[in-house]
Structure formats: structure tokens, C-alpha cells
PDB file of C-alpha atoms in Angstrom:
ATOM      1  CA  UNK Y  23       0.120   0.002  -0.066  1.00 53.00           C
ATOM      2  CA  UNK Y  24       1.611   3.424  -0.904  1.00 58.00           C
ATOM      3  CA  UNK Y  25       1.641   5.748   2.045  1.00 63.00           C
ATOM      4  CA  UNK Y  26      -0.666   8.370   0.307  1.00 63.00           C
ATOM      5  CA  UNK Y  27      -3.386   5.797  -0.435  1.00 71.00           C
ATOM      6  CA  UNK Y  28      -5.914   7.126   2.998  1.00 82.00           C
ATOM      7  CA  UNK Y  29      -6.703   3.171   4.548  1.00 85.00           C
ATOM      8  CA  UNK Y  30     -10.556   4.741   5.493  1.00 86.00           C
ATOM      9  CA  UNK Y  31     -11.157   4.892   1.660  1.00 89.00           C
ATOM     10  CA  UNK Y  32     -10.152   0.977   1.739  1.00 89.00           C
ATOM     11  CA  UNK Y  33     -12.757   0.659   5.129  1.00 91.00           C
ATOM     12  CA  UNK Y  34     -15.484   2.730   3.333  1.00 91.00           C
ATOM     13  CA  UNK Y  35     -15.318   1.202   0.068  1.00 93.00           C
ATOM     14  CA  UNK Y  36     -15.465  -2.462   2.514  1.00 93.00           C
ATOM     15  CA  UNK Y  37     -18.726  -0.900   4.674  1.00 91.00           C
ATOM     16  CA  UNK Y  38     -20.419   0.324   1.632  1.00 93.00           C
ATOM     17  CA  UNK Y  39     -20.629  -3.064   0.068  1.00 94.00           C
ATOM     18  CA  UNK Y  40     -21.809  -4.569   3.277  1.00 93.00           C
ATOM     19  CA  UNK Y  41     -24.327  -2.373   3.882  1.00 91.00           C
ATOM     20  CA  UNK Y  42     -25.531  -2.489   0.406  1.00 92.00           C
ATOM     21  CA  UNK Y  43     -25.473  -6.351   0.509  1.00 93.00           C
ATOM     22  CA  UNK Y  44     -27.325  -6.151   4.214  1.00 92.00           C
ATOM     23  CA  UNK Y  45     -29.687  -3.740   3.165  1.00 89.00           C
ATOM     24  CA  UNK Y  46     -31.017  -5.795   0.323  1.00 91.00           C
ATOM     25  CA  UNK Y  47     -31.070  -9.301   2.028  1.00 91.00           C
ATOM     26  CA  UNK Y  48     -33.361  -7.042   4.828  1.00 90.00           C
ATOM     27  CA  UNK Y  49     -35.224  -5.312   2.176  1.00 85.00           C
ATOM     28  CA  UNK Y  50     -38.611  -6.700   3.326  1.00 85.00           C
ATOM     29  CA  UNK Y  51     -37.907  -4.490   7.636  1.00 85.00           C
ATOM     30  CA  UNK Y  52     -38.462  -1.328   6.952  1.00 80.00           C
ATOM     31  CA  UNK Y  53     -35.223   0.131   8.748  1.00 75.00           C
ATOM     32  CA  UNK Y  54     -34.289   2.620   7.107  1.00 69.00           C
ATOM     33  CA  UNK Y  55     -30.299   0.196   7.287  1.00 80.00           C
ATOM     34  CA  UNK Y  56     -30.924   1.085  11.151  1.00 88.00           C
ATOM     35  CA  UNK Y  57     -30.588  -2.875  11.206  1.00 89.00           C
ATOM     36  CA  UNK Y  58     -27.033  -1.654  13.124  1.00 90.00           C
ATOM     37  CA  UNK Y  59     -29.762  -0.046  16.155  1.00 91.00           C
ATOM     38  CA  UNK Y  60     -31.873  -3.265  16.955  1.00 93.00           C
ATOM     39  CA  UNK Y  61     -29.132  -5.789  16.967  1.00 93.00           C
ATOM     40  CA  UNK Y  62     -27.433  -3.782  19.977  1.00 93.00           C
ATOM     41  CA  UNK Y  63     -30.246  -3.115  21.525  1.00 93.00           C
ATOM     42  CA  UNK Y  64     -31.663  -7.188  21.471  1.00 94.00           C
ATOM     43  CA  UNK Y  65     -28.360  -8.122  23.086  1.00 93.00           C
ATOM     44  CA  UNK Y  66     -28.608  -5.486  26.038  1.00 90.00           C
ATOM     45  CA  UNK Y  67     -30.774  -6.518  29.002  1.00 88.00           C
ATOM     46  CA  UNK Y  68     -33.275  -4.095  29.416  1.00 85.00           C
ATOM     47  CA  UNK Y  69     -33.599  -0.476  28.208  1.00 87.00           C
ATOM     48  CA  UNK Y  70     -30.796   2.161  28.010  1.00 90.00           C
ATOM     49  CA  UNK Y  71     -30.738   5.648  27.823  1.00 90.00           C
ATOM     50  CA  UNK Y  72     -30.394   7.318  24.340  1.00 90.00           C
ATOM     51  CA  UNK Y  73     -26.267   8.579  25.664  1.00 89.00           C
ATOM     52  CA  UNK Y  74     -25.523   4.944  26.413  1.00 91.00           C
ATOM     53  CA  UNK Y  75     -27.201   4.013  22.315  1.00 92.00           C
ATOM     54  CA  UNK Y  76     -24.855   7.032  21.337  1.00 92.00           C
ATOM     55  CA  UNK Y  77     -21.780   5.755  23.121  1.00 92.00           C
ATOM     56  CA  UNK Y  78     -22.557   1.860  21.617  1.00 92.00           C
ATOM     57  CA  UNK Y  79     -22.254   2.758  18.316  1.00 91.00           C
ATOM     58  CA  UNK Y  80     -19.996   5.412  18.394  1.00 89.00           C
ATOM     59  CA  UNK Y  81     -22.136   8.461  16.903  1.00 91.00           C
ATOM     60  CA  UNK Y  82     -23.054  12.073  18.536  1.00 92.00           C
ATOM     61  CA  UNK Y  83     -26.696  11.832  20.523  1.00 89.00           C
ATOM     62  CA  UNK Y  84     -27.983  13.936  18.345  1.00 89.00           C
ATOM     63  CA  UNK Y  85     -27.247  10.977  15.558  1.00 91.00           C
ATOM     64  CA  UNK Y  86     -29.093   8.838  17.646  1.00 90.00           C
ATOM     65  CA  UNK Y  87     -31.956  11.204  18.708  1.00 89.00           C
ATOM     66  CA  UNK Y  88     -32.859  11.316  14.612  1.00 91.00           C
ATOM     67  CA  UNK Y  89     -32.352   7.245  14.521  1.00 91.00           C
ATOM     68  CA  UNK Y  90     -34.285   6.380  17.067  1.00 90.00           C
ATOM     69  CA  UNK Y  91     -37.380   8.819  16.122  1.00 91.00           C
ATOM     70  CA  UNK Y  92     -37.142   7.276  12.784  1.00 90.00           C
ATOM     71  CA  UNK Y  93     -37.418   3.523  13.932  1.00 91.00           C
ATOM     72  CA  UNK Y  94     -39.944   4.778  16.741  1.00 91.00           C
ATOM     73  CA  UNK Y  95     -41.997   5.496  14.574  1.00 90.00           C
ATOM     74  CA  UNK Y  96     -41.672   2.341  12.275  1.00 90.00           C
ATOM     75  CA  UNK Y  97     -42.750   0.748  15.930  1.00 91.00           C
ATOM     76  CA  UNK Y  98     -39.542  -0.717  16.587  1.00 91.00           C
ATOM     77  CA  UNK Y  99     -38.510   1.050  19.349  1.00 93.00           C
ATOM     78  CA  UNK Y 100     -40.677   2.313  22.554  1.00 91.00           C
ATOM     79  CA  UNK Y 101     -39.076   5.250  24.069  1.00 90.00           C
ATOM     80  CA  UNK Y 102     -39.830   6.227  27.725  1.00 90.00           C
ATOM     81  CA  UNK Y 103     -39.114   9.733  29.869  1.00 87.00           C
ATOM     82  CA  UNK Y 104     -36.768   8.829  32.682  1.00 80.00           C
ATOM     83  CA  UNK Y 105     -39.811  10.351  35.434  1.00 82.00           C
ATOM     84  CA  UNK Y 106     -37.148  11.103  37.811  1.00 82.00           C
ATOM     85  CA  UNK Y 107     -34.992  13.387  35.046  1.00 82.00           C
ATOM     86  CA  UNK Y 108     -37.955  13.807  31.884  1.00 80.00           C
ATOM     87  CA  UNK Y 109     -34.037  14.742  29.495  1.00 81.00           C
ATOM     88  CA  UNK Y 110     -33.588  11.293  29.979  1.00 83.00           C
ATOM     89  CA  UNK Y 111     -35.432   8.700  27.563  1.00 87.00           C
ATOM     90  CA  UNK Y 112     -35.345   4.876  27.939  1.00 91.00           C
ATOM     91  CA  UNK Y 113     -34.748   2.674  24.611  1.00 93.00           C
ATOM     92  CA  UNK Y 114     -35.932  -0.365  24.217  1.00 92.00           C
ATOM     93  CA  UNK Y 115     -37.032  -2.562  21.302  1.00 93.00           C
ATOM     94  CA  UNK Y 116     -41.067  -3.037  20.571  1.00 92.00           C
ATOM     95  CA  UNK Y 117     -42.507  -6.301  20.590  1.00 93.00           C
ATOM     96  CA  UNK Y 118     -42.694  -6.504  16.704  1.00 90.00           C
ATOM     97  CA  UNK Y 119     -38.590  -5.253  16.454  1.00 91.00           C
ATOM     98  CA  UNK Y 120     -38.234  -8.491  18.942  1.00 92.00           C
ATOM     99  CA  UNK Y 121     -39.631 -10.934  16.338  1.00 92.00           C
ATOM    100  CA  UNK Y 122     -37.136  -9.632  13.643  1.00 92.00           C
ATOM    101  CA  UNK Y 123     -33.984 -10.186  15.575  1.00 93.00           C
ATOM    102  CA  UNK Y 124     -33.548 -14.185  14.666  1.00 95.00           C
ATOM    103  CA  UNK Y 125     -34.281 -13.239  11.028  1.00 93.00           C
ATOM    104  CA  UNK Y 126     -32.289  -9.732  11.091  1.00 92.00           C
ATOM    105  CA  UNK Y 127     -29.170 -12.563  12.765  1.00 94.00           C
ATOM    106  CA  UNK Y 128     -30.000 -14.823   9.939  1.00 95.00           C
ATOM    107  CA  UNK Y 129     -29.595 -12.362   7.245  1.00 94.00           C
ATOM    108  CA  UNK Y 130     -26.573 -10.760   9.443  1.00 93.00           C
ATOM    109  CA  UNK Y 131     -24.566 -14.416   8.854  1.00 96.00           C
ATOM    110  CA  UNK Y 132     -25.134 -14.552   5.262  1.00 95.00           C
ATOM    111  CA  UNK Y 133     -23.329 -11.495   4.826  1.00 95.00           C
ATOM    112  CA  UNK Y 134     -20.635 -12.715   6.753  1.00 95.00           C
ATOM    113  CA  UNK Y 135     -20.449 -15.869   5.171  1.00 95.00           C
ATOM    114  CA  UNK Y 136     -20.842 -14.160   1.605  1.00 95.00           C
ATOM    115  CA  UNK Y 137     -17.881 -10.940   2.725  1.00 95.00           C
ATOM    116  CA  UNK Y 138     -15.594 -14.434   4.158  1.00 95.00           C
ATOM    117  CA  UNK Y 139     -16.088 -16.435   1.088  1.00 95.00           C
ATOM    118  CA  UNK Y 140     -12.217 -17.501   0.542  1.00 95.00           C
ATOM    119  CA  UNK Y 141     -10.624 -16.148   2.765  1.00 95.00           C
ATOM    120  CA  UNK Y 142      -9.258 -18.556   5.253  1.00 95.00           C
ATOM    121  CA  UNK Y 143      -9.935 -18.234   8.761  1.00 94.00           C
ATOM    122  CA  UNK Y 144      -6.574 -17.418   9.488  1.00 95.00           C
ATOM    123  CA  UNK Y 145      -6.543 -14.734   7.201  1.00 95.00           C
ATOM    124  CA  UNK Y 146      -9.665 -13.460   8.715  1.00 94.00           C
ATOM    125  CA  UNK Y 147      -8.149 -13.330  12.429  1.00 94.00           C
ATOM    126  CA  UNK Y 148      -5.349 -11.571  10.740  1.00 95.00           C
ATOM    127  CA  UNK Y 149      -7.736  -9.196   9.864  1.00 94.00           C
ATOM    128  CA  UNK Y 150      -9.962  -8.572  12.727  1.00 93.00           C
ATOM    129  CA  UNK Y 151      -6.079  -7.893  14.899  1.00 95.00           C
ATOM    130  CA  UNK Y 152      -4.491  -5.357  12.862  1.00 93.00           C
ATOM    131  CA  UNK Y 153      -8.289  -3.219  12.536  1.00 91.00           C
ATOM    132  CA  UNK Y 154      -8.036  -3.836  16.124  1.00 92.00           C
ATOM    133  CA  UNK Y 155      -4.791  -2.714  16.663  1.00 92.00           C
ATOM    134  CA  UNK Y 156      -5.397   0.128  13.675  1.00 90.00           C
ATOM    135  CA  UNK Y 157      -8.677   1.752  16.043  1.00 88.00           C
ATOM    136  CA  UNK Y 158      -5.920   1.176  19.235  1.00 90.00           C
ATOM    137  CA  UNK Y 159      -3.533   2.696  17.088  1.00 90.00           C
ATOM    138  CA  UNK Y 160      -5.584   5.288  16.502  1.00 88.00           C
ATOM    139  CA  UNK Y 161      -7.043   6.270  20.031  1.00 87.00           C
ATOM    140  CA  UNK Y 162      -4.468   5.955  22.259  1.00 84.00           C
ATOM    141  CA  UNK Y 163      -3.484   9.553  23.608  1.00 63.00           C
ATOM    142  CA  UNK Y 164       0.228  10.561  21.849  1.00 59.00           C
ATOM    143  CA  UNK Y 165       1.188  14.138  22.822  1.00 51.00           C
TER     144      UNK Y 165
END
């Protein structure tokens, strides 16, 4: 790789192609590409705050507000205001979304298998190790 080539170019293309395939596979579920939000919420032990969701998604809170509003309009999320602090909202999956999770997980597995086709387990492990190392390098405080 040339030193001047942005790593993000390849990562952005992989992200685009991966999400395009996933959106195609999950086109019957109308959630505007927000499958990751549903999967993250399905992994939680109970409702979480919008701030916690923003942290888990690595996006700012204003973006989460927009996503939550969109998914709530589609009856995929329930949002409840904390009576002790009306500024705080708890988010959880709706019963309808809970029924969709196994299907979403199945389609994610299928797209992952497609993405991994022809790549050895060893190379995949190396890819994830390198990706983790890059993330660690970029998040270190360097003075």
C-alpha cells in the first residue's frame, strides 16, 4: 500500500458494499439501514439511555435522536421518559422488533459468510487483529 493512500478509502468501500448487501437481504424490514441499532438493543439486558446507545454506536447524541425517532415511527422501538429526569429517555425494542431479531441475525450471518468467501480463518483473524490494532493506535493519547 502506498503511504499516501488513505486506509479509510478501503474501509469505506467495504462498509458501503457490506451494508448494501445487508440492506438488500433485509429489504422486507423497513428500518432505513438501522439494523445495527436493533441488534445492539437486542444484546442489552434492559432499556438503555440514548446517551448509552450513542456510545455503543460511536455516533453523537443528535444522530441517535434522529435514528430513534425513525425507528419509533416504524414501531420498532419504545421510548420512555425517566420520571426522575425528564431529559433522559430509555430505549428498548418493541415486541414487533423482538420478533424480527432472529431473521436479522440470520441475514447478517449469511452476508458475513458471503463477505468471508474464499478467505481462510487465519487471514480473517489477522484482518480483525490488524483492525483492532489500528483502532488502538488511533485512540491512544499521543503527546
